[in-house]
mmCIF file of C-alpha atoms in Angstrom:
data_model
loop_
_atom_site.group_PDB
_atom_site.id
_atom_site.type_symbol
_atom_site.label_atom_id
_atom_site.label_comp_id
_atom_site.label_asym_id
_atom_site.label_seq_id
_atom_site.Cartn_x
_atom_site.Cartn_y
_atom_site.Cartn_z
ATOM 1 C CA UNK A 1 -30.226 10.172 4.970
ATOM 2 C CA UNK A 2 -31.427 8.512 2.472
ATOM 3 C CA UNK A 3 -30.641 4.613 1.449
ATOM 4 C CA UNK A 4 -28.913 5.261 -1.767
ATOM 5 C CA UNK A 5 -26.808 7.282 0.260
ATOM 6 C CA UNK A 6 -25.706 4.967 2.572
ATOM 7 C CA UNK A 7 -24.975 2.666 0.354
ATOM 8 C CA UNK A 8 -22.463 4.948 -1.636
ATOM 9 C CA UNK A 9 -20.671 5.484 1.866
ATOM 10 C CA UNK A 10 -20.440 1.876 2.630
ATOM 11 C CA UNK A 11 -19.017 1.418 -0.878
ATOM 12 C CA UNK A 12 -16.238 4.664 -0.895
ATOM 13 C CA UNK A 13 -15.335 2.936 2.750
ATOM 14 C CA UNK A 14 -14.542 -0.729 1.047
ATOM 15 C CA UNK A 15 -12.623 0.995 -1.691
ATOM 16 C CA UNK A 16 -10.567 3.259 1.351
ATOM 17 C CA UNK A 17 -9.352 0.018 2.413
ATOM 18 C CA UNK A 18 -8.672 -1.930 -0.532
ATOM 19 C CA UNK A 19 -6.551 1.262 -1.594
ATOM 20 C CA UNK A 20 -4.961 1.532 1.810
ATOM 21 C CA UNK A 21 -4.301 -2.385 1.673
ATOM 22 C CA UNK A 22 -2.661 -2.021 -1.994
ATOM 23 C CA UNK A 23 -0.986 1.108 -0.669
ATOM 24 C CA UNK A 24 0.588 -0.688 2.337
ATOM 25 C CA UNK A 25 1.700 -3.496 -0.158
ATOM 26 C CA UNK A 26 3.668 -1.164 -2.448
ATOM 27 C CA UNK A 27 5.173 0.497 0.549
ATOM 28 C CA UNK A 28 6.567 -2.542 1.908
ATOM 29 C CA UNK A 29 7.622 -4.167 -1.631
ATOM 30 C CA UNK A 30 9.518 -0.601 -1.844
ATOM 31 C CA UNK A 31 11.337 -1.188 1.394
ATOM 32 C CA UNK A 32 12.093 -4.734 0.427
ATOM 33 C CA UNK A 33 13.545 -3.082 -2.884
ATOM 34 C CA UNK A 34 15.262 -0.397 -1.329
ATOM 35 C CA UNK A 35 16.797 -2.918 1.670
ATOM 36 C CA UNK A 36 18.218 -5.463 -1.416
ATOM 37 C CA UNK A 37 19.974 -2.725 -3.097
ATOM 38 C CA UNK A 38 21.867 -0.908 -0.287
ATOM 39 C CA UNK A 39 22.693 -5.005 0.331
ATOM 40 C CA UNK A 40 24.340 -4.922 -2.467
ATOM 41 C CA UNK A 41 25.891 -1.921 -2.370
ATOM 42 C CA UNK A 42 27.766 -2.905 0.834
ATOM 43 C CA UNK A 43 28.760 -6.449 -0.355
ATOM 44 C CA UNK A 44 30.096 -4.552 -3.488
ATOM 45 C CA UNK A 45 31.899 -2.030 -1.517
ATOM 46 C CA UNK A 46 33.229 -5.171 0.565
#
C-alpha cells in the first residue's frame, strides 16, 4: 500500500459522497416535482 494509493482512495471516497449527496438532491427535487403535479391534477379534476 503505497501513499499515492491511499490518497486516490480517500479522493474516489469524497467524490462517492458528493455524488450520493447530489444524487439524494435530485431524488427529492423529483418527488417535490412529481407531488406538485398529481396536486394539480386533483384540484383540476375537482
Amino acid at each position: 500500500m503505497g501513499g499515492i494509493e491511499g490518497q486516490e482512495c480517500r479522493m474516489t471516497a469524497e467524490q462517492h459522497d458528493f455524488t450520493l449527496m447530489v444524487f439524494q438532491k435530485t431524488k427529492v427535487l423529483q418527488q417535490i416535482r412529481f407531488s406538485n403535479t398529481t396536486l394539480q391534477k386533483n384540484v383540476s379534476i375537482i
